Coordinates of N, CA and C in Angstrom, one line a residue:
M22 N 0.8 -0.9 0.2 CA -0.1 -0.1 0.2 C 0.8 1.2 0.4
K23 N 0.8 2.4 -0.7 CA 1.6 3.2 -1.1 C 1.0 4.3 0.2
K24 N 2.0 5.1 0.5 CA 1.5 6.3 1.8 C 2.4 7.5 1.2
I25 N 1.3 8.8 1.6 CA 2.0 10.0 1.3 C 2.1 10.9 2.1
L26 N 3.0 11.1 2.7 CA 3.7 11.7 4.3 C 3.8 13.2 3.9
L27 N 3.0 13.6 4.7 CA 3.1 15.3 5.0 C 3.7 15.5 6.0
L28 N 5.0 16.3 5.6 CA 6.0 16.7 6.5 C 5.8 17.9 7.1
G29 N 4.8 18.7 6.7 CA 4.8 20.5 7.2 C 4.3 21.1 6.1
I30 N 3.2 22.0 6.7 CA 2.5 22.9 6.5 C 3.3 24.5 6.0
L31 N 3.8 25.1 5.0 CA 4.2 26.0 4.8 C 3.5 27.4 5.5
G32 N 3.6 27.6 6.3 CA 3.0 29.1 7.1 C 2.6 29.6 6.0
S33 N 3.2 30.3 5.3 CA 2.5 30.6 3.9 C 3.1 30.4 2.5
F34 N 2.3 30.1 1.6 CA 3.1 29.3 0.3 C 4.2 30.3 0.0
L35 N 5.0 29.6 -0.9 CA 5.9 30.6 -1.2 C 5.6 31.3 -2.6
C36 N 5.9 32.7 -2.5 CA 5.8 33.5 -3.3 C 7.0 33.2 -4.5
F37 N 6.8 32.7 -5.6 CA 7.7 32.6 -7.0 C 7.7 33.7 -7.5
T38 N 7.7 34.9 -7.1 CA 7.9 36.1 -8.1 C 8.6 37.0 -7.4
G39 N 9.2 37.1 -5.9 CA 9.8 37.9 -5.6 C 9.7 38.3 -3.8
I40 N 10.0 39.0 -3.2 CA 10.3 39.3 -1.9 C 9.3 39.9 -1.4
S41 N 8.7 39.9 -0.5 CA 7.3 40.7 0.0 C 7.8 41.7 0.9
Q42 N 6.8 42.8 1.0 CA 7.2 43.6 2.2 C 6.5 43.7 3.2
N43 N 6.4 43.6 4.6 CA 5.8 43.4 5.4 C 5.1 44.7 5.8
L44 N 4.3 44.6 6.1 CA 3.1 46.2 6.3 C 2.7 46.0 7.7
D45 N 2.3 47.4 8.1 CA 1.4 47.5 9.3 C -0.1 47.7 8.9
P46 N -1.0 47.3 9.7 CA -2.4 47.0 8.7 C -3.0 48.9 8.6
S47 N -2.4 49.9 9.2 CA -2.7 51.1 8.9 C -2.4 51.3 7.3
D48 N -1.2 50.5 7.1 CA -0.5 51.0 5.8 C -1.2 50.5 4.7
V49 N -2.0 49.5 4.7 CA -3.2 48.8 3.6 C -4.3 50.0 3.5
P50 N -4.5 50.2 2.2 CA -5.7 51.0 1.8 C -7.1 50.6 2.5
A51 N -7.8 51.5 2.9 CA -9.0 51.3 3.8 C -10.3 50.1 3.0
Q52 N -9.9 50.7 1.8 CA -11.1 49.7 0.9 C -10.5 48.4 0.6
V53 N -9.5 47.9 1.0 CA -8.8 46.7 0.7 C -9.3 46.0 2.2
R54 N -8.8 46.9 3.4 CA -9.1 46.1 4.8 C -10.7 46.1 4.9
K55 N -11.1 46.7 4.5 CA -12.9 46.8 4.4 C -13.2 45.3 3.4
F56 N -12.8 45.1 2.5 CA -13.0 44.0 1.5 C -12.8 42.7 2.4
F57 N -11.7 43.0 3.0 CA -11.2 41.8 3.5 C -12.3 41.6 5.0
S58 N -12.2 42.5 5.6 CA -13.3 42.5 6.5 C -14.6 41.9 6.7
T59 N -14.8 42.0 5.3 CA -16.2 42.0 5.1 C -16.2 40.2 4.8
Q60 N -15.3 40.1 4.1 CA -15.1 38.0 3.9 C -14.9 37.7 4.7
Y61 N -14.2 38.1 5.4 CA -13.4 37.3 6.8 C -13.9 38.6 8.1
P62 N -15.0 38.5 8.6 CA -15.6 39.0 10.1 C -14.8 38.5 11.2
K63 N -14.9 37.3 11.2 CA -14.3 36.5 12.5 C -12.7 36.9 12.3
V64 N -11.8 36.8 11.7 CA -10.1 36.8 11.9 C -10.0 38.6 12.9
V65 N -9.1 38.0 13.6 CA -8.9 39.0 14.6 C -7.3 39.4 14.8
K66 N -6.6 38.4 13.9 CA -5.2 38.6 14.2 C -4.6 38.2 12.5
E67 N -4.2 39.2 11.4 CA -3.9 38.9 10.2 C -2.5 39.8 10.4
S68 N -1.5 39.2 9.2 CA -0.4 40.3 9.1 C -0.5 40.3 7.4
W69 N -0.2 41.4 7.0 CA 0.1 42.0 6.0 C 1.1 42.2 5.4
T70 N 1.1 42.0 3.7 CA 2.4 42.0 3.0 C 1.9 42.8 1.9
K71 N 2.8 43.2 1.2 CA 3.0 43.8 -0.3 C 3.6 43.1 -1.1
D72 N 3.1 42.5 -2.5 CA 3.8 42.0 -3.1 C 3.4 42.3 -4.7
K73 N 4.7 43.5 -5.6 CA 4.1 43.6 -6.8 C 2.8 44.5 -6.6
G74 N 2.7 45.7 -5.8 CA 1.9 46.1 -5.9 C 0.2 45.5 -5.3
N75 N -0.2 44.5 -5.1 CA -0.9 44.0 -4.5 C -0.9 43.4 -3.1
Y76 N -1.8 43.9 -2.4 CA -1.9 43.3 -0.7 C -2.5 42.0 -0.4
V77 N -1.4 41.2 0.2 CA -1.4 40.1 0.8 C -1.2 39.7 2.2
V78 N -3.1 38.7 2.5 CA -2.9 39.2 4.0 C -3.1 37.7 4.3
G79 N -2.3 37.1 5.4 CA -2.2 35.9 5.9 C -2.9 36.0 7.6
F80 N -3.8 34.8 7.5 CA -4.5 34.3 8.9 C -4.8 33.1 9.0
T81 N -5.3 32.8 10.3 CA -5.8 31.1 10.3 C -7.0 31.5 10.7
V82 N -7.6 30.4 10.3 CA -9.3 30.1 10.8 C -9.6 28.8 10.9
D83 N -9.8 28.3 12.2 CA -10.1 27.0 12.2 C -8.8 25.6 12.3
E84 N -7.8 26.4 12.5 CA -6.2 25.8 12.4 C -6.4 25.5 10.8
T85 N -6.6 26.2 9.9 CA -6.4 26.3 8.5 C -5.7 27.3 8.3
R86 N -4.5 27.2 7.7 CA -3.7 28.6 7.4 C -4.4 29.6 6.1
Y87 N -4.6 30.8 5.8 CA -4.9 31.0 4.2 C -4.0 32.4 3.9
S88 N -3.8 32.7 3.2 CA -3.4 33.7 2.4 C -4.4 34.3 1.5
V89 N -4.6 35.8 1.2 CA -5.7 36.3 0.4 C -5.1 37.3 -0.4
I90 N -4.9 37.6 -1.5 CA -4.5 38.8 -2.4 C -5.4 39.6 -2.9
Y91 N -5.3 40.7 -2.7 CA -6.0 41.7 -3.3 C -5.2 42.7 -4.2
D92 N -6.1 43.4 -5.4 CA -5.6 44.6 -5.5 C -5.6 45.6 -4.8
K93 N -4.8 46.8 -5.0 CA -5.0 48.0 -4.3 C -6.4 48.8 -4.3
E94 N -7.5 48.4 -5.1 CA -8.7 48.9 -4.9 C -9.6 47.6 -4.5
G95 N -8.8 46.7 -3.7 CA -9.7 45.6 -2.8 C -10.6 44.8 -3.9
T96 N -9.6 44.5 -4.8 CA -10.6 43.6 -5.7 C -9.6 42.2 -5.5
F97 N -10.5 41.1 -4.9 CA -10.2 39.9 -4.6 C -9.7 39.1 -6.2
I98 N -8.0 38.6 -6.0 CA -7.7 38.2 -6.9 C -6.9 36.6 -6.8
E99 N -6.8 36.2 -5.4 CA -6.5 34.7 -4.9 C -6.8 34.1 -3.3
K100 N -7.0 33.2 -3.4 CA -7.4 32.8 -1.8 C -6.0 31.4 -1.7
D101 N -4.9 31.3 -1.0 CA -4.5 30.0 -0.9 C -5.1 29.6 0.7
A102 N -5.2 28.2 0.6 CA -5.5 27.8 2.1 C -4.4 26.3 1.9
A103 N -3.6 26.4 3.0 CA -2.8 25.2 2.9 C -3.6 23.9 3.6
I104 N -3.9 22.9 3.2 CA -4.2 21.6 3.2 C -3.7 20.4 3.6
R105 N -4.0 19.4 3.9 CA -3.6 18.3 4.7 C -3.5 17.1 3.2
A106 N -3.0 16.0 3.0 CA -3.1 15.2 1.7 C -4.3 14.3 1.9
A107 N -5.2 14.2 3.1 CA -6.6 13.9 2.8 C -7.2 14.3 2.7
D108 N -7.2 15.9 2.4 CA -8.1 16.9 2.0 C -8.0 17.1 0.2
L109 N -6.9 16.1 -0.3 CA -7.2 16.2 -2.3 C -7.9 15.3 -2.5
P110 N -8.6 16.1 -3.4 CA -9.7 15.3 -4.3 C -8.8 14.3 -4.7
K111 N -10.0 12.9 -4.8 CA -9.6 11.6 -5.2 C -8.4 11.4 -6.6
P112 N -9.0 12.2 -7.4 CA -8.4 11.9 -8.7 C -6.9 12.7 -8.6
V113 N -6.7 13.7 -7.9 CA -5.7 14.7 -7.4 C -4.5 13.1 -6.7
K114 N -5.0 12.8 -5.7 CA -4.3 11.8 -4.8 C -3.9 10.3 -5.9
E115 N -5.0 10.3 -6.6 CA -4.7 8.7 -7.7 C -3.1 9.2 -8.5
S116 N -3.3 10.4 -9.1 CA -2.0 10.8 -9.9 C -0.8 11.0 -9.1
I117 N -0.8 11.3 -8.3 CA 0.3 11.3 -7.1 C 0.6 10.2 -7.1
R118 N -0.2 9.1 -6.4 CA 0.6 7.6 -6.3 C 0.5 7.1 -7.9
K119 N 0.1 7.7 -8.7 CA 0.4 6.8 -10.2 C 2.2 7.6 -10.7
E120 N 1.8 8.9 -10.7 CA 3.0 9.8 -11.4 C 4.4 9.8 -10.2
L121 N 4.1 9.8 -9.2 CA 5.1 10.3 -8.1 C 4.9 9.3 -7.1
P122 N 5.4 8.1 -7.1 CA 5.2 7.2 -5.8 C 5.4 7.5 -4.3
D123 N 7.0 8.0 -4.9 CA 7.9 7.5 -4.0 C 8.2 9.5 -2.7
A124 N 7.5 10.2 -3.6 CA 7.5 11.4 -3.3 C 7.4 11.9 -1.9
I125 N 7.4 12.8 -1.5 CA 7.5 13.2 0.2 C 6.7 14.6 -0.1
I126 N 5.5 14.6 0.5 CA 4.7 16.2 0.4 C 4.9 17.0 1.2
S127 N 5.5 18.5 1.3 CA 6.2 19.1 1.9 C 4.8 20.1 2.2
S128 N 4.2 20.6 1.3 CA 3.4 21.2 1.6 C 2.4 21.2 0.5
I129 N 1.0 21.4 0.5 CA -0.1 21.8 -0.3 C -1.0 22.9 -0.1
M130 N -1.1 23.6 -1.1 CA -1.9 24.8 -0.7 C -3.4 24.4 -2.1
K131 N -4.2 24.5 -1.7 CA -5.4 24.8 -2.5 C -5.8 26.1 -2.9
V132 N -5.5 26.5 -4.3 CA -5.6 27.8 -4.6 C -7.0 28.2 -5.2
E133 N -7.7 29.3 -5.1 CA -8.5 29.7 -6.0 C -8.7 30.9 -6.4
N134 N -8.7 31.5 -7.6 CA -8.7 32.5 -8.1 C -10.3 33.6 -8.3
A135 N -10.1 34.4 -8.7 CA -11.6 35.2 -8.4 C -12.3 34.5 -9.4
E136 N -11.8 34.0 -10.5 CA -13.1 33.3 -11.6 C -13.8 31.8 -10.5
K137 N -13.0 31.8 -9.4 CA -13.4 30.3 -8.8 C -12.8 29.1 -9.4
R138 N -11.7 29.2 -10.3 CA -10.9 28.1 -10.6 C -10.3 27.7 -9.4
I139 N -9.9 26.5 -9.2 CA -9.1 26.2 -7.9 C -7.7 25.0 -8.6
L140 N -6.7 25.4 -8.0 CA -5.9 24.4 -8.4 C -5.1 24.0 -7.4
Y141 N -4.4 22.8 -7.5 CA -3.8 22.0 -6.1 C -1.9 22.5 -6.6
H142 N -1.6 23.3 -5.4 CA 0.0 23.6 -5.7 C 0.6 22.6 -4.7
L143 N 1.6 21.5 -5.2 CA 2.3 20.7 -4.1 C 3.2 21.0 -4.3
I144 N 4.4 21.1 -2.9 CA 6.0 21.4 -3.0 C 6.1 19.6 -2.8
I145 N 6.8 19.2 -3.2 CA 7.2 17.9 -2.9 C 8.9 17.7 -3.0
K146 N 9.3 16.6 -2.3 CA 10.9 16.3 -2.2 C 11.0 14.8 -3.1
K147 N 11.7 14.7 -4.0 CA 11.8 13.2 -4.7 C 13.6 13.0 -4.8
G148 N 13.7 12.0 -4.3 CA 15.3 12.6 -4.0 C 15.7 13.3 -3.2
N149 N 17.2 14.0 -4.1 CA 17.4 15.0 -3.8 C 16.5 16.4 -4.2
E150 N 16.0 15.8 -5.0 CA 15.2 17.1 -5.5 C 13.7 17.6 -5.3
S151 N 13.6 19.1 -5.1 CA 12.6 19.6 -4.5 C 11.8 20.4 -5.6
L152 N 10.2 20.1 -5.8 CA 9.7 20.0 -6.8 C 7.9 21.2 -6.3
E153 N 7.7 22.2 -7.1 CA 6.4 22.5 -7.6 C 5.6 21.9 -8.5
I154 N 4.6 20.9 -8.0 CA 3.8 20.4 -8.9 C 2.1 20.9 -8.8
I155 N 1.4 21.3 -9.9 CA 0.3 22.0 -10.3 C -0.7 21.2 -10.4
Y156 N -1.3 20.7 -9.8 CA -2.7 19.6 -10.5 C -4.4 20.2 -10.6
T157 N -5.0 19.8 -11.4 CA -6.5 20.4 -11.6 C -7.1 19.4 -10.2
P158 N -8.4 19.6 -10.0 CA -9.1 19.0 -9.4 C -9.3 17.8 -9.6
E159 N -9.5 17.7 -10.8 CA -9.8 16.3 -11.6 C -8.5 15.2 -11.7
G160 N -7.1 16.0 -11.3 CA -6.1 15.2 -11.1 C -5.1 15.2 -12.8
E161 N -5.4 16.2 -13.4 CA -4.8 16.6 -14.6 C -3.4 17.8 -13.7
F162 N -2.4 16.7 -14.4 CA -0.9 17.3 -14.3 C -0.8 18.9 -15.0
L163 N -0.6 20.0 -14.4 CA -0.4 20.8 -15.4 C 1.1 21.9 -15.3
S164 N 1.8 21.8 -14.5 CA 3.1 21.9 -15.0 C 3.8 21.3 -13.5
K165 N 5.4 21.8 -13.6 CA 6.5 21.6 -12.7 C 7.4 22.2 -12.4
K166 N 7.7 22.7 -11.3 CA 9.0 23.6 -11.3 C 10.0 23.4 -10.2
A167 N 11.3 23.1 -10.7 CA 12.8 22.6 -10.0 C 12.7 23.6 -9.1
I168 N 12.8 23.4 -7.6 CA 13.3 24.4 -6.7 C 14.4 24.3 -5.8
D169 N 15.5 24.9 -6.5 CA 16.6 24.6 -5.9 C 17.3 25.1 -4.8
V170 N 17.0 24.1 -3.4 CA 17.4 24.9 -2.1 C 18.8 25.3 -1.9
P171 N 19.3 26.3 -1.7 CA 21.1 26.5 -1.8 C 21.2 25.5 0.3
K172 N 22.5 25.3 0.2 CA 22.8 24.8 1.3 C 22.8 25.2 2.5
E173 N 22.3 26.8 3.0 CA 22.4 27.4 3.9 C 20.7 27.1 4.2
E174 N 19.9 27.5 3.0 CA 18.4 26.9 3.7 C 18.0 26.0 4.5
K175 N 19.1 24.8 4.2 CA 18.7 23.8 5.3 C 18.8 23.8 6.6
T176 N 20.0 24.9 6.5 CA 20.5 25.2 8.2 C 19.5 26.6 8.7
G177 N 18.5 27.1 7.5 CA 17.5 28.3 8.2 C 18.1 29.7 7.9
K178 N 19.3 29.4 7.4 CA 20.2 31.0 7.5 C 20.0 31.3 5.7
S179 N 18.9 30.9 5.4 CA 19.2 31.6 3.7 C 17.9 31.9 3.7
K180 N 17.3 32.9 3.0 CA 15.9 33.1 2.6 C 15.8 32.7 1.1
N181 N 16.4 32.8 0.6 CA 16.2 32.5 -1.0 C 16.2 31.4 -1.8
A182 N 15.9 30.9 -2.8 CA 15.7 29.7 -3.8 C 15.7 29.9 -5.2
S183 N 16.3 29.1 -5.8 CA 15.8 29.7 -7.3 C 15.2 28.7 -8.3
V184 N 14.0 29.3 -8.8 CA 13.0 28.4 -9.2 C 12.8 28.6 -10.5
K185 N 13.0 27.2 -11.3 CA 13.1 27.0 -12.6 C 11.9 26.0 -13.0
T186 N 11.4 26.5 -14.5 CA 10.2 26.0 -14.6 C 10.6 25.2 -15.7
T187 N 9.8 23.5 -15.9 CA 10.6 22.5 -16.6 C 9.2 22.4 -17.8
D188 N 9.4 22.0 -18.7 CA 8.5 21.6 -19.7 C 8.1 19.9 -19.5
D189 N 6.9 19.5 -20.4 CA 6.5 18.6 -19.7 C 7.4 16.8 -20.2
K190 N 8.8 17.5 -21.0 CA 10.0 16.4 -21.0 C 11.0 16.4 -20.1
G191 N 10.8 17.5 -19.0 CA 11.6 17.9 -17.9 C 12.9 18.4 -18.3
K192 N 12.7 19.2 -19.7 CA 14.4 20.2 -19.9 C 13.8 21.7 -19.2
A193 N 14.7 22.0 -18.5 CA 14.6 23.2 -18.2 C 13.8 24.3 -19.2
V194 N 13.3 25.4 -19.4 CA 12.7 26.6 -20.2 C 13.3 27.5 -19.9
K195 N 14.3 27.9 -20.9 CA 15.0 28.9 -21.1 C 14.2 30.4 -20.1
G196 N 14.6 31.4 -19.4 CA 14.4 32.6 -19.1 C 13.2 32.4 -18.2
T197 N 13.2 31.0 -17.4 CA 12.1 31.1 -15.9 C 12.7 31.0 -15.0
E198 N 13.9 30.8 -14.6 CA 14.3 31.1 -13.3 C 14.1 32.1 -12.8
T199 N 13.6 32.0 -11.2 CA 13.5 33.5 -10.6 C 13.9 33.1 -9.7
K200 N 14.4 34.0 -8.7 CA 14.6 34.4 -7.1 C 13.2 34.3 -6.1
T201 N 13.1 33.3 -5.1 CA 12.4 33.6 -4.4 C 12.3 33.7 -2.8
Q202 N 11.8 33.7 -2.0 CA 11.8 33.8 -0.9 C 11.2 33.1 -0.2
D203 N 12.0 31.8 0.3 CA 11.4 30.8 1.3 C 11.2 31.1 2.3
K204 N 10.2 30.5 3.2 CA 9.7 30.1 4.7 C 9.9 28.5 4.9
K205 N 10.7 28.7 6.0 CA 11.2 27.3 6.2 C 9.7 26.6 7.1
P206 N 9.4 25.1 6.2 CA 8.1 25.0 6.8 C 8.5 24.5 8.6
K207 N 7.5 24.5 9.2 CA 7.0 24.3 10.8 C 7.1 22.8 10.5
E208 N 7.7 22.2 11.4 CA 8.0 21.0 11.9 C 7.3 20.2 12.7
T209 N 6.0 19.4 12.0 CA 5.1 18.7 12.3 C 5.3 17.4 12.3
K210 N 4.3 16.4 12.9 CA 4.7 15.1 12.8 C 4.2 14.9 11.4
P211 N 4.7 13.9 10.5 CA 4.1 13.4 9.5 C 2.7 12.6 9.6
A212 N 1.6 12.9 8.7 CA 0.4 12.4 8.2 C 0.5 11.5 7.3
E213 N -0.8 10.6 7.7 CA -0.5 9.4 6.5 C -1.7 9.5 5.5
T214 N -1.6 9.1 4.2 CA -2.9 8.9 4.0 C -2.9 7.6 3.0
K215 N -4.2 7.2 3.3 CA -4.0 5.4 2.7 C -4.4 5.3 1.4
S216 N -4.2 4.5 0.3 CA -4.7 4.4 -1.1 C -6.2 3.3 -0.6
K217 N -7.0 3.1 -1.7 CA -8.1 2.7 -1.4 C -8.4 2.0 -2.6

């Protein structure tokens, strides 16, 4: 029986496009805070950052970590929720078991955009390689990005990792390497899901 191990959930998912700027809530436009508090009225503690002109708010509800992105007018762009492997749709689990049977899952994010499209972003470790894999709810593989974590990151000293996209044949796509700010995953007990 194949098992999928969940080592930890990232406090907030990797932001693959740059380094975010921490903000005091008073520095967030009133309309952005208003839309957030309307959508999530029970949140009492949140942290704000600014990334590429958008406002990102991180918070926890019922032990689930979320990040929500708004533009400067307060328009909703995307919501990310850290989820457990057990909460993945069955077709995604089956695809992972078939395509990546020995992979160890570091984190899983359920990502929903403004058009209500849902995707599952997984950070996995396979051998010595870390990858971001994206699936549709139907289990269709969409993309894979190799994440090269510098040696210092393993000790928690570095905050940058290099990300490059690969095509469906596993070859690096020129011009896709970017720098990212990683957050070290919180160490938790591994959770398991059993194949049915």
